[in-house]
Coordinates of C-alpha atoms in Angstrom, one line a residue:
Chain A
X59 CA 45.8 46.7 -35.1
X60 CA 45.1 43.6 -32.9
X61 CA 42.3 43.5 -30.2
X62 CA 45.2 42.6 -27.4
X63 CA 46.7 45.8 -28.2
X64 CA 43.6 47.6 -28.3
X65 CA 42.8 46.1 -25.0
X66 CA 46.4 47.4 -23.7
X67 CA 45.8 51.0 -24.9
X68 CA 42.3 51.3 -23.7
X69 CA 43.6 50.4 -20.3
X70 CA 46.4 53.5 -20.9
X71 CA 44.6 55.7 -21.7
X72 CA 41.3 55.0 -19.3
X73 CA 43.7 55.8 -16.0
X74 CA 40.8 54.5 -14.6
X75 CA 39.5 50.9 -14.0
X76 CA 37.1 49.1 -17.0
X77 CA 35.0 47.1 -17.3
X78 CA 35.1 43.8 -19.6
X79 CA 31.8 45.7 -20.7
X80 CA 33.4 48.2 -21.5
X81 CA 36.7 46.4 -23.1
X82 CA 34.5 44.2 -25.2
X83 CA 33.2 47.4 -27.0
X84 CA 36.1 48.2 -28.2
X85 CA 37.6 44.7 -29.0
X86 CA 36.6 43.0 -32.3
X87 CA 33.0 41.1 -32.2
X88 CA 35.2 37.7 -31.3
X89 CA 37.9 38.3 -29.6
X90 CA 38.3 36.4 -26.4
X91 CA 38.7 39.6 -24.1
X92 CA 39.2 37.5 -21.0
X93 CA 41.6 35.8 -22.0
X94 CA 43.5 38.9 -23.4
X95 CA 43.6 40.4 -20.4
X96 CA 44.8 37.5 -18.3
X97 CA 48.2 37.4 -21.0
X98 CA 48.8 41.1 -20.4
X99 CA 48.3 40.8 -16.7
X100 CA 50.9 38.2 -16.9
X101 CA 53.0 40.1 -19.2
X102 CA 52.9 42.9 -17.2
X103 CA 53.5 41.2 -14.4
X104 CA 57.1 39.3 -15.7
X105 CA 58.9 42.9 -16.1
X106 CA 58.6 46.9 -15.6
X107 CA 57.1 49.2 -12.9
X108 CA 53.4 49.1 -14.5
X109 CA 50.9 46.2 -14.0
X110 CA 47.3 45.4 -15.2
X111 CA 44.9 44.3 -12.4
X112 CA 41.9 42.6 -12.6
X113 CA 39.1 42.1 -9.7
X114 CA 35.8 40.8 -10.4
X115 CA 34.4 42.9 -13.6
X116 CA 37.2 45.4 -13.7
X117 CA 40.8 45.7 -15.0
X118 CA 43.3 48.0 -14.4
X119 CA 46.6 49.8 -15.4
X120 CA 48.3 51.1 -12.7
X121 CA 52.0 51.6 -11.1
X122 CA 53.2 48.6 -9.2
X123 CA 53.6 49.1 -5.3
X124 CA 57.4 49.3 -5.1
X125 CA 57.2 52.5 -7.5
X126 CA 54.1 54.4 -6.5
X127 CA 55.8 56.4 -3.5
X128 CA 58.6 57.5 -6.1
X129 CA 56.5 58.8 -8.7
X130 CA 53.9 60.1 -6.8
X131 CA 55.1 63.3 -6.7
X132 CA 54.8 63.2 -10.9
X133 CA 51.1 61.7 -10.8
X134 CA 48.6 64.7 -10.6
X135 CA 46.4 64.9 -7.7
X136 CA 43.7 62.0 -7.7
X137 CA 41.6 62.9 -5.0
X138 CA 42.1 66.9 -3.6
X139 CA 42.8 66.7 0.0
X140 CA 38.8 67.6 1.3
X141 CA 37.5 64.9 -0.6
X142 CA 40.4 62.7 0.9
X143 CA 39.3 63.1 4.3
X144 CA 35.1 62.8 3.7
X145 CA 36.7 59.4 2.4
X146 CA 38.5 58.9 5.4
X147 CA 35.9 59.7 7.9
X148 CA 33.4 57.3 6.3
X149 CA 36.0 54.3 6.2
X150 CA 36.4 54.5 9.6
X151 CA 33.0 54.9 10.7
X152 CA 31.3 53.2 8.3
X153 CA 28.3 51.8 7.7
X154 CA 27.4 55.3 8.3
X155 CA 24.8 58.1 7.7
X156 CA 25.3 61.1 5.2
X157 CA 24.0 63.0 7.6
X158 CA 27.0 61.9 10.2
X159 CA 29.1 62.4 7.9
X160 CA 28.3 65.8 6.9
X161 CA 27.9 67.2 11.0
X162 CA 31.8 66.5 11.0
X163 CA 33.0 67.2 7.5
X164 CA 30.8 70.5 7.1
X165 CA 27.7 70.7 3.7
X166 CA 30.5 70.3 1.4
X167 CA 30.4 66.6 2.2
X168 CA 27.6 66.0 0.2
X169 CA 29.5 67.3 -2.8
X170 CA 32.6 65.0 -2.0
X171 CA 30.3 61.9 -1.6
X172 CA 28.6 62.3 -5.1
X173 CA 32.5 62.0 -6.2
X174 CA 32.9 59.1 -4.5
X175 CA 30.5 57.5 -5.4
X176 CA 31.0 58.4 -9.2
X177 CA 34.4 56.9 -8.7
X178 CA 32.6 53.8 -7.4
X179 CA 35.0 54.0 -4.0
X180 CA 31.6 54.5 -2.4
X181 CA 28.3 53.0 -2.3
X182 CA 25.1 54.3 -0.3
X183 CA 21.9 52.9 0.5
X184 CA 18.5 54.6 1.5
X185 CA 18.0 54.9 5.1
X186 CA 15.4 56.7 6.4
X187 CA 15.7 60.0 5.4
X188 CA 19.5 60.1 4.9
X189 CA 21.6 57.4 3.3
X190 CA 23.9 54.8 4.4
X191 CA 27.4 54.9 3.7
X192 CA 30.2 51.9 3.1
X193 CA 33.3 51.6 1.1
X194 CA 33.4 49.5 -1.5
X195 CA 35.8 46.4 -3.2
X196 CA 37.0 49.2 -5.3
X197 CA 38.2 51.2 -2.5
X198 CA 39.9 47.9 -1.2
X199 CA 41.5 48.0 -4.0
X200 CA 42.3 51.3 -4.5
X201 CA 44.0 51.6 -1.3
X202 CA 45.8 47.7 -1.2
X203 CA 43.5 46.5 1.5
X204 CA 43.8 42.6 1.0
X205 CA 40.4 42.3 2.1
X206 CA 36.9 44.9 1.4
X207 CA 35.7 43.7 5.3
X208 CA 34.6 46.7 6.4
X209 CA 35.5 45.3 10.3
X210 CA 38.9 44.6 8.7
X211 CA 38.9 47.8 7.0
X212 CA 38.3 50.0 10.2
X213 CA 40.5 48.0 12.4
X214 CA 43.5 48.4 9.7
X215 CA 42.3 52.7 9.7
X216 CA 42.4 52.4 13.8
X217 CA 45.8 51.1 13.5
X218 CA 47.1 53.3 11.4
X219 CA 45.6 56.1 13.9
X220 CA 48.0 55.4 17.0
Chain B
X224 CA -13.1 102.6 -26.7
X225 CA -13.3 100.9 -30.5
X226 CA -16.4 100.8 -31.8
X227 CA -17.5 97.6 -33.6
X228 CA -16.7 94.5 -31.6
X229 CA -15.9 96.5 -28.7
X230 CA -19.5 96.7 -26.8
X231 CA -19.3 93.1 -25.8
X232 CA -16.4 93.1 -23.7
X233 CA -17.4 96.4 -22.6
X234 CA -20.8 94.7 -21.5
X235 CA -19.0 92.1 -20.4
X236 CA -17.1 94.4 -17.6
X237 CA -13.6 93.0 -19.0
X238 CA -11.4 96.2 -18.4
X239 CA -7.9 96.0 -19.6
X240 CA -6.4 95.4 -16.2
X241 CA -8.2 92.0 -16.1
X242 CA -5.8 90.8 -18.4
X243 CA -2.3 90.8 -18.6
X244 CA -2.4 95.0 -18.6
X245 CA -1.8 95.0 -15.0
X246 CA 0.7 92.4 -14.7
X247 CA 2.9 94.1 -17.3
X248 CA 2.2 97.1 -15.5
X249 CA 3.8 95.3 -12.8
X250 CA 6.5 94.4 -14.1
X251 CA 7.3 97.3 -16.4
X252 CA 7.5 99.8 -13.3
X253 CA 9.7 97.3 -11.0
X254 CA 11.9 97.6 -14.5
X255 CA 11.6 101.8 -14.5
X256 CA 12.0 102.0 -10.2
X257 CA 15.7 99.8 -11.1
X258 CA 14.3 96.9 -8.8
X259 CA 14.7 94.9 -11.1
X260 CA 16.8 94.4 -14.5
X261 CA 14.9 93.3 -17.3
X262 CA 17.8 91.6 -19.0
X263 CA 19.4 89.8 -16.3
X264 CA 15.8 88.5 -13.9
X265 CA 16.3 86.8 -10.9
X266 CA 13.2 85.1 -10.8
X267 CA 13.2 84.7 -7.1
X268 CA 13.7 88.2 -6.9
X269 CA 11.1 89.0 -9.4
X270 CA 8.6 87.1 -7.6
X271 CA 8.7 88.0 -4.5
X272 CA 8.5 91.9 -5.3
X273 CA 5.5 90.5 -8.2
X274 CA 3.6 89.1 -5.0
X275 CA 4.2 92.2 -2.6
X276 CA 2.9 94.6 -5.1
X277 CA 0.1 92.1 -5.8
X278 CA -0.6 92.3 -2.6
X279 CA -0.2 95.6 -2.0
X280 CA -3.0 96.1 -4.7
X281 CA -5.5 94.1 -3.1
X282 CA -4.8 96.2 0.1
X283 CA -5.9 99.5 -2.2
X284 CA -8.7 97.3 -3.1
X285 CA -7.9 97.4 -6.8
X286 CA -9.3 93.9 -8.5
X287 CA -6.8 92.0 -9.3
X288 CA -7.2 89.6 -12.4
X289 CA -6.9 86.2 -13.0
X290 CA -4.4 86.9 -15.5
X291 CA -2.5 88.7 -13.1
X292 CA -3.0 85.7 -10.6
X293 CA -1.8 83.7 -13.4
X294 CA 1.3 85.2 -13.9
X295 CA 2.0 84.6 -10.0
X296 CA 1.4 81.4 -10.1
X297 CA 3.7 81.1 -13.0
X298 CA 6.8 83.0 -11.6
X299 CA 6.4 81.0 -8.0
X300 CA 6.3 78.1 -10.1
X301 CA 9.7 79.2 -11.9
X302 CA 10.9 80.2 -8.0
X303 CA 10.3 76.9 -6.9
X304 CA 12.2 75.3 -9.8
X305 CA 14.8 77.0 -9.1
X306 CA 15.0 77.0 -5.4
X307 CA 14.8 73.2 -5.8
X308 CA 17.9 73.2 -8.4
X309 CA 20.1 75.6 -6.1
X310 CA 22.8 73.5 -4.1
X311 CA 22.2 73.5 -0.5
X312 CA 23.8 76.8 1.4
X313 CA 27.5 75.9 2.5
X314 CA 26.7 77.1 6.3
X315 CA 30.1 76.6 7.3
X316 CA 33.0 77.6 4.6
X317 CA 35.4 76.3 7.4
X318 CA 35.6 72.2 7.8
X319 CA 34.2 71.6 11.8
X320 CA 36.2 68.9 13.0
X321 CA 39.9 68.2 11.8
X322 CA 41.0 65.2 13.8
X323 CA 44.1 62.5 13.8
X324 CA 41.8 60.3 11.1
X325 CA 41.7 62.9 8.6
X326 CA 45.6 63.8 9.1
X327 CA 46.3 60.4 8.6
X328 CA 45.0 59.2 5.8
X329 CA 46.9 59.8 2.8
X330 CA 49.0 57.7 4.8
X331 CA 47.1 54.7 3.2
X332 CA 48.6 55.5 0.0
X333 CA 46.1 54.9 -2.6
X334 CA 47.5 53.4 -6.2
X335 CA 48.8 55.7 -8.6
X336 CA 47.1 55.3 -11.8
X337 CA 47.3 57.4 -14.8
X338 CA 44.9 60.6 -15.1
X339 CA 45.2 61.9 -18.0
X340 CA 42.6 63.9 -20.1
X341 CA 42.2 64.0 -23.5
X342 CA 40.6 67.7 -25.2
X343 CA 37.6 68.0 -26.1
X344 CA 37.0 67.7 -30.4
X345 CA 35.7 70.7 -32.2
X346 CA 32.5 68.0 -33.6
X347 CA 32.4 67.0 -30.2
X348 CA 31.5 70.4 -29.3
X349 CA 29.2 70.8 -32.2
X350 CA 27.1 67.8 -30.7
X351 CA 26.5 69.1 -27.8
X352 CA 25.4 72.6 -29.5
X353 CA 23.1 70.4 -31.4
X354 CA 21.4 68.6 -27.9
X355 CA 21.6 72.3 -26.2
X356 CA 19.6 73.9 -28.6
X357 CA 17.2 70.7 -29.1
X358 CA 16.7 70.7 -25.7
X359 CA 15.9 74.3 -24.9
X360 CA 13.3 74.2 -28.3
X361 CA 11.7 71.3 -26.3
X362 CA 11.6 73.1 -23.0
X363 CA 10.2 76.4 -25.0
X364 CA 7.4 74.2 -26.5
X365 CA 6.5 72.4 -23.2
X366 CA 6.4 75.8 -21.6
X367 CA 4.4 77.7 -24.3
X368 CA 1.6 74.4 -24.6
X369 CA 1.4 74.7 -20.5
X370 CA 1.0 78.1 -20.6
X371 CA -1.3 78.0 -23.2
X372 CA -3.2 75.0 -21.2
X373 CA -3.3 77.7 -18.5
X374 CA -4.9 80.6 -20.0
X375 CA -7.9 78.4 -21.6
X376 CA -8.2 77.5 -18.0
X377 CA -8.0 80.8 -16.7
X378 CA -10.4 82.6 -19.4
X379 CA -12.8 79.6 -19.2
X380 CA -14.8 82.0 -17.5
X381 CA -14.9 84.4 -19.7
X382 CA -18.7 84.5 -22.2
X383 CA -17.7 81.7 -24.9
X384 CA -20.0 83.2 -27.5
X385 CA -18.4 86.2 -27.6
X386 CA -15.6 84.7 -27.4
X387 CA -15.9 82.1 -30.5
X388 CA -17.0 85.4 -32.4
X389 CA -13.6 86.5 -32.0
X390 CA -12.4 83.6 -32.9
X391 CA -14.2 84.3 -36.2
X392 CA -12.9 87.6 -37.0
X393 CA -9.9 87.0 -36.1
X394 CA -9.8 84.2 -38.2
X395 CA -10.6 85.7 -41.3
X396 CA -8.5 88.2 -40.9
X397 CA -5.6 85.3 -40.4
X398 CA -6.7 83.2 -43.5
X399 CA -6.6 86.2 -45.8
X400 CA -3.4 87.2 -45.2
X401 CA -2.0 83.6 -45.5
X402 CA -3.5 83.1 -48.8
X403 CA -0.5 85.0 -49.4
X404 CA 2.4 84.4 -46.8
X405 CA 3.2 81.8 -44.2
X406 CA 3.5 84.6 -41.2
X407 CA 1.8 87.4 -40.0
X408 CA 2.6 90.0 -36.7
X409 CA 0.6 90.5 -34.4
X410 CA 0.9 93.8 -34.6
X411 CA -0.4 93.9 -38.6
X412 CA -3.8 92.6 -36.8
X413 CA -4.6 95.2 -34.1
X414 CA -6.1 98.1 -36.9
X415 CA -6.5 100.7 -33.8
X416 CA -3.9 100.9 -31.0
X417 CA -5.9 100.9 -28.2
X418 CA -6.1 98.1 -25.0
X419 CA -9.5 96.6 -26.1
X420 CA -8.3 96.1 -29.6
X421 CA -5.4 94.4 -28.5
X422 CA -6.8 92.0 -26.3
X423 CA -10.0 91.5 -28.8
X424 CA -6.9 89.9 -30.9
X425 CA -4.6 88.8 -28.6
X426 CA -7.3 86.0 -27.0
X427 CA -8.6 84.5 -29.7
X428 CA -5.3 84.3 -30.7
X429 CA -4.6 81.8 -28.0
X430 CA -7.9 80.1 -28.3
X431 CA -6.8 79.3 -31.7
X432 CA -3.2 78.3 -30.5
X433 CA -4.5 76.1 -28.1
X434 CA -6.7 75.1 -30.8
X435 CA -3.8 74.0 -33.0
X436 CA -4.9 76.1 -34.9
X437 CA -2.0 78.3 -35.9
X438 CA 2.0 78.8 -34.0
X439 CA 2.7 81.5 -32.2
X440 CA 6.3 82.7 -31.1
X441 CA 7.7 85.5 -29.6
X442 CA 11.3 86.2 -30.1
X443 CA 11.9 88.1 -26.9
X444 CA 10.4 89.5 -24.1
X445 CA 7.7 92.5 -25.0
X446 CA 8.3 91.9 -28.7
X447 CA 6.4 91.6 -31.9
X448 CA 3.9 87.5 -32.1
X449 CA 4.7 86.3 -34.7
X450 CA 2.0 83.8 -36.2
X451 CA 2.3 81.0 -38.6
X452 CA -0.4 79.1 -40.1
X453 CA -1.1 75.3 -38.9
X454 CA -4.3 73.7 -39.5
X455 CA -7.2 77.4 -40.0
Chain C
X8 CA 63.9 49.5 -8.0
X9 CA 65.9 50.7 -10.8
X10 CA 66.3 53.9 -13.0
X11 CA 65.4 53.1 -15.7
X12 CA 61.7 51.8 -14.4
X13 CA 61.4 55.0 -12.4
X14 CA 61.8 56.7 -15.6
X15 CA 59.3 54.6 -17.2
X16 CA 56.6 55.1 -14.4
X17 CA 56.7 58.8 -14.6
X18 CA 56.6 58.8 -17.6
X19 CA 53.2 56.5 -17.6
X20 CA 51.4 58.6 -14.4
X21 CA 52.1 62.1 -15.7
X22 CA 49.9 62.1 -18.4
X23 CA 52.0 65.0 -19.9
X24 CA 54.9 65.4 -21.2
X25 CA 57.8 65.6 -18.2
X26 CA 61.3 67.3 -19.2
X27 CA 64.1 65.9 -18.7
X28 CA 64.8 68.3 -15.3
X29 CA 62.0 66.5 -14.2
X30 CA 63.1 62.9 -14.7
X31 CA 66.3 63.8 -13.3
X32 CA 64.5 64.7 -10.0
X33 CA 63.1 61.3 -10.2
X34 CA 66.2 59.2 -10.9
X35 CA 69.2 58.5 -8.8
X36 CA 71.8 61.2 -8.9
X37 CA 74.4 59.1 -11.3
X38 CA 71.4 58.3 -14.1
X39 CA 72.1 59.2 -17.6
X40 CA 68.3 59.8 -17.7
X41 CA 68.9 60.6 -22.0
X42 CA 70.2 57.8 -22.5
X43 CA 67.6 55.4 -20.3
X44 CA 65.4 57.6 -21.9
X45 CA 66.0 56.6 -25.6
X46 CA 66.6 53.0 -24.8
X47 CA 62.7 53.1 -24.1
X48 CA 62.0 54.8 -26.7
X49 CA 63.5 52.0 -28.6
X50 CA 61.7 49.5 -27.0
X51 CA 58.3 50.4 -27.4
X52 CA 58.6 51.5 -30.8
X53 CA 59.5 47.7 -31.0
X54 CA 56.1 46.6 -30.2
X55 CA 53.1 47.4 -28.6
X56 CA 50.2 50.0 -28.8
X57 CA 52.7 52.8 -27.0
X58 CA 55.1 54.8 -27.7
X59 CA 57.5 57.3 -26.0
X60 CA 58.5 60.5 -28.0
X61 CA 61.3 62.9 -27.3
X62 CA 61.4 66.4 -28.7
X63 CA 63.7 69.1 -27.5
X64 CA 63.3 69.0 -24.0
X65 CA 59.9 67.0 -23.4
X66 CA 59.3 63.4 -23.1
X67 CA 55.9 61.9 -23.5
X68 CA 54.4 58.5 -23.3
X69 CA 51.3 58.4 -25.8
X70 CA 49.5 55.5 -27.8
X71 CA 50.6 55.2 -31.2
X72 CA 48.9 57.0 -33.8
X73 CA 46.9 54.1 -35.0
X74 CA 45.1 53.1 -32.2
X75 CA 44.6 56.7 -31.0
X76 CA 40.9 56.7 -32.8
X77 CA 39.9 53.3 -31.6
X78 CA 40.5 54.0 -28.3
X79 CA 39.4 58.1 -28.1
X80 CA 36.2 58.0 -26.1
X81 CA 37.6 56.0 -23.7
X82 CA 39.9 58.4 -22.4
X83 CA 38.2 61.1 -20.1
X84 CA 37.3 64.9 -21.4
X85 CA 38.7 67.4 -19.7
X86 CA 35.7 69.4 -20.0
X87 CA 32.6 67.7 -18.1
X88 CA 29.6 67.2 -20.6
X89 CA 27.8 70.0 -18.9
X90 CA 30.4 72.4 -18.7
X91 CA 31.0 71.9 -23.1
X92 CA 27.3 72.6 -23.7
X93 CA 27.3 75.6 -22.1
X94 CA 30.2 76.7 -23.7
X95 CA 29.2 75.5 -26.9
X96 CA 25.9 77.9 -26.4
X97 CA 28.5 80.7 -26.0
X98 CA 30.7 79.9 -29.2
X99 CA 27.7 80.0 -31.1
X100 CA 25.3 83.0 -29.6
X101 CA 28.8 85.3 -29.3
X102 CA 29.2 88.1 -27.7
X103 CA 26.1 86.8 -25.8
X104 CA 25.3 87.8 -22.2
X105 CA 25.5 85.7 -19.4
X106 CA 21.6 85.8 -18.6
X107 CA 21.0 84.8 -22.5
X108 CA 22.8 81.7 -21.8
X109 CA 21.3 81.0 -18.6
X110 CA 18.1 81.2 -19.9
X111 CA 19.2 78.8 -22.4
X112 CA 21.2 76.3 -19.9
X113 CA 19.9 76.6 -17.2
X114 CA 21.0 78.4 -14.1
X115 CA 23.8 76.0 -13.5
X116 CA 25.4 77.8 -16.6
X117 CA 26.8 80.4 -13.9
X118 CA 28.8 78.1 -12.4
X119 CA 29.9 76.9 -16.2
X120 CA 31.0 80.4 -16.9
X121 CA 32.4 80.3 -14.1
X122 CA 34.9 77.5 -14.7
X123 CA 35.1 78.3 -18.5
X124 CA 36.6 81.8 -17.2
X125 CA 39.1 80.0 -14.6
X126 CA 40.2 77.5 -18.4
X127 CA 40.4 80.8 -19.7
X128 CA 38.6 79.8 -22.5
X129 CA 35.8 82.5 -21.9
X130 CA 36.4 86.3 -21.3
X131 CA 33.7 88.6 -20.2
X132 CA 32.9 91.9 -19.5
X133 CA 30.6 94.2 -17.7
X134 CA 27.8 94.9 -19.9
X135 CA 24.5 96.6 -18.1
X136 CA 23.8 94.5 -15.1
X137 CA 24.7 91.3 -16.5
X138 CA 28.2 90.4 -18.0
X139 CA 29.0 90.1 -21.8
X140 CA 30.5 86.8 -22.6
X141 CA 32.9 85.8 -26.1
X142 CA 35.3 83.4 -26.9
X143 CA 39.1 83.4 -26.2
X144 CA 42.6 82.7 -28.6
X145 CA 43.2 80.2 -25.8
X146 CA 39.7 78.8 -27.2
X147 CA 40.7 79.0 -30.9
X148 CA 43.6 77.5 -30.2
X149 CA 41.7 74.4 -28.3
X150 CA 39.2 73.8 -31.0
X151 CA 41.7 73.9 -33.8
X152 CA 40.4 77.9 -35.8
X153 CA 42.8 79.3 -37.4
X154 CA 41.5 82.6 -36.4
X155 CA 40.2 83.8 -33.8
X156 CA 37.6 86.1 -35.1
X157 CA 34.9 85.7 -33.4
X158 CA 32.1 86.1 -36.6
X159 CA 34.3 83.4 -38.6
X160 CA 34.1 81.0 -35.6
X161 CA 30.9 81.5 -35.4
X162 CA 30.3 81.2 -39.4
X163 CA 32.3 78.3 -39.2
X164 CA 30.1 76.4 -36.3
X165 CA 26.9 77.7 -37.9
X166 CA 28.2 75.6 -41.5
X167 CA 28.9 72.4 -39.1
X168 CA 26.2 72.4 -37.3
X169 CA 24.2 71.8 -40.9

């Protein structure tokens, strides 16, 4: 049992993004976890319709582009549909209130944006007596953004809209 | 009337209602009318109907006691708790505005990553038995030292002399009986079954709990105290 | 885009095992999805901390025994940490009614019951005013009894929990 492969079936099995916290504690005491990663990343990259991401402090497993429309139909449901849209209101709006948010997406907004956040595809800041929403690298990632400027972000969402 | 230690709190003007006679009374008949069920309380219920008939008392002029007040205090207490824990009302079941943006935007395609999730282990299960029942025992304790904290607040009032003789009495009565067990009822302690026997017990029992004294611990509502010895 | 990676991908996102009706869906009409599927099979076995196993009719992709341990807590519960206490309470305090357990979890325990019911791993029934709450075979099964009496389950949590 070698920490590479431990590394590779953590990231299976997470179906989520992890940190190198959170691969270090499950690596041997001195394994090089950085550079573990970077050898499956290009590993994964050479062949097959999988690939391991990293940005910043997280790495990935994932489907690579080409495939994701062809299996998505397979993958369950990420986000349900409601939570979808809350998503998609404050990307295109954002930086903006809770309290916007929820006059057009109904109370059940709040609910969706504690989701969101918990996925890290949302970040909020106190302001005034609501909160300030934005979208976050994770969601650039998430959703193949090359960039996380939120300008960038909206004018690629008002785009999209015509 | 019991004879004995009775004439002080008869001189003292302490009728049973001043303690927690009336607020069971309360409660008992909202139980007996059906407004409200004594094994499934909604406390938000129960307090509201607690406070009209409180209030409705006063309006007969009947004295309402401190106890009673207590227990009002208490159960708006637990309302508030739970008014502050409840999710906000979902005013609107139906989403207001569905536009073009929200339509749209699965058209963005997020990744497709793997979401699976593994069951749940039968010691994993056990664990969190373990932290449930450790954290309801804490939540009993905190309740039980507040509420004891309470009722030393509330019968501060009351003549401490005659008081601390109960304290005595009851005591004694306490250590002989754990010279040969670690528990005694509450109910082996009241010799005559009448309201100022009861009480006569019943406070200096919590004088002494407060006191450290000795434990007490009800195992459900309107039950048997049972009391264990700490530090007499 | 070939095949034999579509195969692969599906079998990665699912999180289940797929049948072979399903891959075919997947793959292009002149596939021999069996025999793309065994030549994976093959491979990982090769090397790596996955595998792929066929039986009957299901295919999964899973890690390899030996790492599964290392690599458990990573992998999400399908029962929120909430949601298990509250059941846990039930197993335990069975046949116990629903305002017992609230009083012991809390009134979020409604909404536990609640989803507990919908995993069908609670059954209740009218008792008084309140609702009389047990165990399931469904739950049995989940945990691993062998029976599904409720006093043994019980018994047997009450000699763990020591």
């Amino acid at each position: 049992m070698n920490d590479r492969d431990l590394i590779e079936a953590a990231l299976f099995v997470a179906g989520r993004p992890l940190t190198l916290l959170e691969l270090e504690s499950i690596a041997s005491i001195d394994a090089d976890v950085e550079d573990l990663v970077e050898s499956l990343v290009a590993e994964y990259r050479e062949k097959g319709p999988l690939e391991i991401v990293q940005t910043d402090e997280d790495v990935v497993m994932q489907v690579k582009g080409e495939y994701a429309d062809a299996v998505r139909t397979i993958a369950q449901r990420d986000l349900e549909t409601p939570v979808l849209r809350t998503l998609a209101v404050i990307a295109f709006h954002q930086p903006v209130t809770q309290s916007k948010v929820a006059e057009i997406r109904g109370n059940k907004a709040y609910g969706h944006v504690h989701e969101l956040e918990a996925r890290k595809l949302v970040e909020s800041e106190p302001y005034g007596r609501t909160r300030l929403l934005r979208t976050t690298k994770a969601f650039a990632d998430y959703f193949g953004f090359e960039t996380d400027s939120l300008e960038e972000i909206k004018q690629r969402i008002g785009l999209l809209l015509r | 009337m019991t004879s004995g230690e009775s004439p002080d709190t008869a001189a003292n003007g302490a009728a049973p209602e001043d303690f927690d006679e009336r607020s069971i009374d309360i409660l008992v008949s909202l139980a007996k009318n059906g407004e409200i069920d004594p094994w499934d309380i909604d406390i938000v219920d129960v307090t509201d109907k607690f406070l009209a008939r409180v209030a409705e008392l006063e309006k007969l002029d009947l004295r309402v006691s401190s106890r009673t007040l207590l227990f009002a205090s208490i159960l708006l207490r637990m309302k508030s708790d739970i008014l502050e824990e409840s999710e906000p009302e979902d005013v609107d079941e139906e989403e207001p505005v569905e536009d073009d943006l929200q339509a749209c935007f699965p058209a963005l395609s997020p990744k497709v990553r793997r979401h699976a999730k593994r069951r749940v282990s039968l010691s994993e299960l056990i664990q969190e038995l373990k932290k449930a029942t450790k954290r309801k025992e804490r939540s009993d304790v905190r309740r039980f030292v507040q509420l004891q904290a309470q009722e030393f607040d509330a019968l501060a009032v009351a003549h401490s002399e005659d008081i601390e003789r109960q304290v005595k009495r009851v005591k004694r009565e306490l250590k002989r009986r754990f010279a040969v067990r670690d528990q005694v009822l509450f109910s082996e302690l009241i010799v005559d079954n009448t309201v100022e026997a009861i009480v006569q017990t019943y406070i200096p029992l919590l004088f002494m709990a407060t006191r450290r004294q000795i434990q007490l611990e009800q195992k459900e509502l309107f039950g048997d105290l049972s009391i264990k010895c700490k530090n007499l």
